[in-house]
Amino acid sequence: MVSVALPPALADWREAPRVRARNASGVADGGRYVLCWLQQALRADDNPVIDAAIRLGNALALPVLVYHGVREDYPYASDRLHHFILGAGRDLAAGCRARGLTCVHHIDRAGHREKGLVHRLAADAAALVVEDQPTFVARWQVDRVADRAAVAVYAVNAACLVPPAVIGDGISGRSGFLRRHEPARGDWVDADVEKPMVAPYAGDLPFAPDRLDTIDLDTVVAGLAIDHSLPVSAAFPAGRMAAEERLARLVRDVLPGYAAARNDATRREGASGLSPYLHFGVLGPREVMRAVGDSDAGAKHRTKFADELLGWREWFHYQARALAAPERYDRVAAWARTTLADHAGDPRPDLESLSAMARGETRDESWNACQRQFLRFGWMHNNLRMYWAKRIIAMTPDPETAWATACYLNDRLSLDGRDPATYGNIAAMFGGSPGDRERPVYGRVATRGDGSTRHRDGGDAWLARAASRPVPAIDVPADVPRDRYLMS
Ligand SMILES: Cc1cc2nc3c(=O)[nH]c(=O)nc-3n(C[C@H](O)[C@H](O)[C@H](O)COP(=O)(O)OP(=O)(O)OC[C@H]3O[C@@H](n4cnc5c(N)ncnc54)[C@H](O)[C@@H]3O)c2cc1C
């Protein structure tokens, strides 16, 4: 990571700890705009990436151009993900217009190819302001652009309430992280929203943008070379309005009983269902915490929620930021990889094919109930996710295949997948604290049963129903994709 001073407009900002220079290039003379390139922070308001771009634009007397593009070739591109992303993008554009900003989109597709568009847009920019994301495409693409751009690239953390830089480097345990994170939270709940001063960018562009508010997104998505076997999730509608409705539902129906109901997968109102909207930045953690802070829910419920949204989610963001490849098996605790390797040759009576697993058609009813939430909704309840991940260790031929399978299913099917919480939680299921005795297949890695759901009132019936839900017949590859998750 380069150590370059930020320009005063960013260095003097209250939110400066969110920003880091990603290359050694300076702000270019003669740029026509400040380019704000969004990938995953898809909201117009209280978006620190946009706010940083506005501050820089105002200091340089240049307008801001917000750009968001979607390609067909990112891993696991599907109707489900494209629809969710483009619905968020449509509302992002409307919100930007309301703030006096120009926001343009490109959907890359046959007949509408725009090779190297970010680089071409950057060529006319004084500087680039991008997201600081620790996983998946948003990380890989920023790394590439920062290496090649001739202008300054500033990366801004929009995913966390407390910017990871505030915590400082080198903390290896969650309790140490919480000791610094908890006292810092209050300062970050109040936001500075930057008001645009410079007129919206109205100059030339090197491409013809897609107007997401006028094109039929479903028709466009249907014509793309992406995975059409994974349909849109009816349970998680795309866009800002759906996200706001979920947030209102959290405050009204979920939060008043959260501490007790959150672990009960059979309860409709037990959990918030906010994770897809948080993953794609349609909602930011600050507005969620403000809504929680303003609610009448009891302190134990608000505290429990903050522990999940801030104590766990932001811990995994912090962890991922320090890892070269948070999605790789070598992040799992060394003792756990050793004990799992010691048992790799054990008989595996619970082995299942990738196809049976992916389609939720294994011999394990409870596991199928979990997997069918992913297939049908693009989301799974937290309590089920723990059982689901642990069982994959027994259902696959060796620990590496287990890791690749868990990451692949989660990343492909879940709207909130490909996230620091994906790999951090799966790593915790493959490691965590060592169990008290050595077991076949798992060694010292703790196992987990389905009792936390099955033993509830009506738990058996709920699992049986959930395991037989109709689900889409997705295409399944012959082998699980491994390179992304295993190669060093
Ligand atoms: C094996 C496994 C895989 C997981 N994969 C993902 C994933 O791909 N993406 C993802 O966002 N979460 C993941 N989680 C964490 C958690 O299960 C989901 O965030 C949660 O179930 C989402 O539902 P919700 O929004 O209703 O959560 P709520 O219970 O309402 O929690 C509120 C918010 O807190 C955060 N949160 C809650 N639990 C956790 C947790 N354990 N770790 C980190 N953040 C948490 C989420 O942002 C969530 O939206 C995983 C957990 C496990 C055990």
PDB file of N, CA and C in Angstrom, residues 434-475:
ATOM      1  N   PRO A 434     -10.989 -25.025  19.263  1.00  0.00           N
ATOM      2  CA  PRO A 434     -10.885 -26.480  19.130  1.00  0.00           C
ATOM      3  C   PRO A 434     -11.873 -27.196  20.061  1.00  0.00           C
ATOM      4  N   GLY A 435     -12.457 -28.286  19.576  1.00  0.00           N
ATOM      5  CA  GLY A 435     -13.374 -29.076  20.403  1.00  0.00           C
ATOM      6  C   GLY A 435     -12.611 -29.881  21.439  1.00  0.00           C
ATOM      7  N   ASP A 436     -13.340 -30.518  22.341  1.00  0.00           N
ATOM      8  CA  ASP A 436     -12.679 -31.208  23.460  1.00  0.00           C
ATOM      9  C   ASP A 436     -12.191 -32.606  23.096  1.00  0.00           C
ATOM     10  N   ARG A 437     -12.673 -33.160  21.976  1.00  0.00           N
ATOM     11  CA  ARG A 437     -12.166 -34.496  21.623  1.00  0.00           C
ATOM     12  C   ARG A 437     -12.039 -34.651  20.107  1.00  0.00           C
ATOM     13  N   GLU A 438     -11.274 -35.685  19.763  1.00  0.00           N
ATOM     14  CA  GLU A 438     -10.986 -35.982  18.361  1.00  0.00           C
ATOM     15  C   GLU A 438     -12.141 -36.791  17.766  1.00  0.00           C
ATOM     16  N   ARG A 439     -12.689 -36.340  16.647  1.00  0.00           N
ATOM     17  CA  ARG A 439     -13.794 -37.068  16.005  1.00  0.00           C
ATOM     18  C   ARG A 439     -13.392 -37.471  14.588  1.00  0.00           C
ATOM     19  N   PRO A 440     -14.042 -38.530  14.053  1.00  0.00           N
ATOM     20  CA  PRO A 440     -13.770 -38.866  12.655  1.00  0.00           C
ATOM     21  C   PRO A 440     -14.059 -37.667  11.760  1.00  0.00           C
ATOM     22  N   VAL A 441     -13.356 -37.537  10.699  1.00  0.00           N
ATOM     23  CA  VAL A 441     -13.507 -36.506   9.667  1.00  0.00           C
ATOM     24  C   VAL A 441     -13.164 -35.098  10.193  1.00  0.00           C
ATOM     25  N   TYR A 442     -13.729 -34.699  11.322  1.00  0.00           N
ATOM     26  CA  TYR A 442     -13.571 -33.337  11.836  1.00  0.00           C
ATOM     27  C   TYR A 442     -12.312 -33.161  12.697  1.00  0.00           C
ATOM     28  N   GLY A 443     -11.746 -34.233  13.206  1.00  0.00           N
ATOM     29  CA  GLY A 443     -10.631 -34.082  14.140  1.00  0.00           C
ATOM     30  C   GLY A 443     -11.054 -33.244  15.340  1.00  0.00           C
ATOM     31  N   ARG A 444     -10.270 -32.172  15.624  1.00  0.00           N
ATOM     32  CA  ARG A 444     -10.592 -31.314  16.782  1.00  0.00           C
ATOM     33  C   ARG A 444     -11.565 -30.186  16.423  1.00  0.00           C
ATOM     34  N   VAL A 445     -11.973 -30.102  15.178  1.00  0.00           N
ATOM     35  CA  VAL A 445     -12.941 -29.055  14.794  1.00  0.00           C
ATOM     36  C   VAL A 445     -14.316 -29.436  15.346  1.00  0.00           C
ATOM     37  N   ALA A 446     -14.956 -28.488  16.021  1.00  0.00           N
ATOM     38  CA  ALA A 446     -16.251 -28.786  16.653  1.00  0.00           C
ATOM     39  C   ALA A 446     -17.317 -29.090  15.595  1.00  0.00           C
ATOM     40  N   THR A 447     -18.168 -30.035  15.908  1.00  0.00           N
ATOM     41  CA  THR A 447     -19.286 -30.350  15.013  1.00  0.00           C
ATOM     42  C   THR A 447     -20.514 -29.576  15.486  1.00  0.00           C
ATOM     43  N   ARG A 448     -21.604 -29.674  14.737  1.00  0.00           N
ATOM     44  CA  ARG A 448     -22.827 -28.966  15.123  1.00  0.00           C
ATOM     45  C   ARG A 448     -24.018 -29.754  14.612  1.00  0.00           C
ATOM     46  N   GLY A 449     -25.008 -29.933  15.486  1.00  0.00           N
ATOM     47  CA  GLY A 449     -26.224 -30.629  15.073  1.00  0.00           C
ATOM     48  C   GLY A 449     -27.301 -29.629  14.661  1.00  0.00           C
ATOM     49  N   ASP A 450     -28.477 -30.180  14.348  1.00  0.00           N
ATOM     50  CA  ASP A 450     -29.584 -29.323  13.910  1.00  0.00           C
ATOM     51  C   ASP A 450     -30.568 -29.046  15.052  1.00  0.00           C
ATOM     52  N   GLY A 451     -30.150 -29.377  16.298  1.00  0.00           N
ATOM     53  CA  GLY A 451     -31.060 -29.283  17.446  1.00  0.00           C
ATOM     54  C   GLY A 451     -31.614 -27.887  17.690  1.00  0.00           C
ATOM     55  N   SER A 452     -30.832 -26.842  17.378  1.00  0.00           N
ATOM     56  CA  SER A 452     -31.308 -25.486  17.698  1.00  0.00           C
ATOM     57  C   SER A 452     -32.538 -25.132  16.871  1.00  0.00           C
ATOM     58  N   THR A 453     -32.789 -25.843  15.798  1.00  0.00           N
ATOM     59  CA  THR A 453     -34.041 -25.648  15.053  1.00  0.00           C
ATOM     60  C   THR A 453     -35.004 -26.810  15.306  1.00  0.00           C
ATOM     61  N   ARG A 454     -34.491 -28.030  15.241  1.00  0.00           N
ATOM     62  CA  ARG A 454     -35.375 -29.200  15.350  1.00  0.00           C
ATOM     63  C   ARG A 454     -36.082 -29.259  16.703  1.00  0.00           C
ATOM     64  N   HIS A 455     -35.415 -28.819  17.776  1.00  0.00           N
ATOM     65  CA  HIS A 455     -36.008 -28.947  19.120  1.00  0.00           C
ATOM     66  C   HIS A 455     -36.954 -27.803  19.467  1.00  0.00           C
ATOM     67  N   ARG A 456     -37.170 -26.880  18.580  1.00  0.00           N
ATOM     68  CA  ARG A 456     -38.157 -25.825  18.875  1.00  0.00           C
ATOM     69  C   ARG A 456     -39.560 -26.361  18.660  1.00  0.00           C
ATOM     70  N   ASP A 457     -40.539 -25.653  19.226  1.00  0.00           N
ATOM     71  CA  ASP A 457     -41.933 -26.019  18.976  1.00  0.00           C
ATOM     72  C   ASP A 457     -42.180 -26.025  17.480  1.00  0.00           C
ATOM     73  N   GLY A 458     -42.630 -27.128  16.966  1.00  0.00           N
ATOM     74  CA  GLY A 458     -42.916 -27.193  15.524  1.00  0.00           C
ATOM     75  C   GLY A 458     -41.673 -27.275  14.664  1.00  0.00           C
ATOM     76  N   GLY A 459     -40.499 -27.493  15.290  1.00  0.00           N
ATOM     77  CA  GLY A 459     -39.236 -27.499  14.547  1.00  0.00           C
ATOM     78  C   GLY A 459     -39.168 -28.596  13.486  1.00  0.00           C
ATOM     79  N   ASP A 460     -39.615 -29.817  13.857  1.00  0.00           N
ATOM     80  CA  ASP A 460     -39.581 -30.932  12.891  1.00  0.00           C
ATOM     81  C   ASP A 460     -40.392 -30.588  11.650  1.00  0.00           C
ATOM     82  N   ALA A 461     -41.599 -30.092  11.890  1.00  0.00           N
ATOM     83  CA  ALA A 461     -42.498 -29.802  10.760  1.00  0.00           C
ATOM     84  C   ALA A 461     -41.922 -28.660   9.920  1.00  0.00           C
ATOM     85  N   TRP A 462     -41.344 -27.664  10.599  1.00  0.00           N
ATOM     86  CA  TRP A 462     -40.781 -26.526   9.869  1.00  0.00           C
ATOM     87  C   TRP A 462     -39.650 -27.009   8.957  1.00  0.00           C
ATOM     88  N   LEU A 463     -38.761 -27.863   9.497  1.00  0.00           N
ATOM     89  CA  LEU A 463     -37.641 -28.351   8.685  1.00  0.00           C
ATOM     90  C   LEU A 463     -38.137 -29.189   7.512  1.00  0.00           C
ATOM     91  N   ALA A 464     -39.138 -30.023   7.756  1.00  0.00           N
ATOM     92  CA  ALA A 464     -39.669 -30.875   6.673  1.00  0.00           C
ATOM     93  C   ALA A 464     -40.247 -29.992   5.558  1.00  0.00           C
ATOM     94  N   ARG A 465     -40.985 -28.964   5.971  1.00  0.00           N
ATOM     95  CA  ARG A 465     -41.558 -28.046   4.951  1.00  0.00           C
ATOM     96  C   ARG A 465     -40.457 -27.320   4.186  1.00  0.00           C
ATOM     97  N   ALA A 466     -39.481 -26.815   4.953  1.00  0.00           N
ATOM     98  CA  ALA A 466     -38.404 -26.031   4.316  1.00  0.00           C
ATOM     99  C   ALA A 466     -37.569 -26.901   3.373  1.00  0.00           C
ATOM    100  N   ALA A 467     -37.445 -28.203   3.724  1.00  0.00           N
ATOM    101  CA  ALA A 467     -36.631 -29.098   2.895  1.00  0.00           C
ATOM    102  C   ALA A 467     -37.359 -29.513   1.624  1.00  0.00           C
ATOM    103  N   SER A 468     -38.658 -29.282   1.562  1.00  0.00           N
ATOM    104  CA  SER A 468     -39.384 -29.697   0.348  1.00  0.00           C
ATOM    105  C   SER A 468     -39.918 -28.492  -0.433  1.00  0.00           C
ATOM    106  N   ARG A 469     -39.438 -27.290  -0.075  1.00  0.00           N
ATOM    107  CA  ARG A 469     -39.845 -26.102  -0.833  1.00  0.00           C
ATOM    108  C   ARG A 469     -39.458 -26.241  -2.305  1.00  0.00           C
ATOM    109  N   PRO A 470     -40.336 -25.828  -3.200  1.00  0.00           N
ATOM    110  CA  PRO A 470     -39.912 -25.816  -4.606  1.00  0.00           C
ATOM    111  C   PRO A 470     -38.752 -24.838  -4.808  1.00  0.00           C
ATOM    112  N   VAL A 471     -37.760 -25.280  -5.559  1.00  0.00           N
ATOM    113  CA  VAL A 471     -36.595 -24.413  -5.787  1.00  0.00           C
ATOM    114  C   VAL A 471     -36.244 -24.443  -7.269  1.00  0.00           C
ATOM    115  N   PRO A 472     -35.551 -23.434  -7.753  1.00  0.00           N
ATOM    116  CA  PRO A 472     -35.161 -23.446  -9.162  1.00  0.00           C
ATOM    117  C   PRO A 472     -34.183 -24.575  -9.452  1.00  0.00           C
ATOM    118  N   ALA A 473     -34.293 -25.154 -10.646  1.00  0.00           N
ATOM    119  CA  ALA A 473     -33.363 -26.229 -11.063  1.00  0.00           C
ATOM    120  C   ALA A 473     -32.125 -25.565 -11.645  1.00  0.00           C
ATOM    121  N   ILE A 474     -31.151 -25.295 -10.806  1.00  0.00           N
ATOM    122  CA  ILE A 474     -29.980 -24.547 -11.291  1.00  0.00           C
ATOM    123  C   ILE A 474     -29.014 -25.461 -12.040  1.00  0.00           C
ATOM    124  N   ASP A 475     -28.270 -24.872 -12.959  1.00  0.00           N
ATOM    125  CA  ASP A 475     -27.193 -25.613 -13.624  1.00  0.00           C
ATOM    126  C   ASP A 475     -26.071 -25.807 -12.611  1.00  0.00           C
TER     127      ASP A 475
END
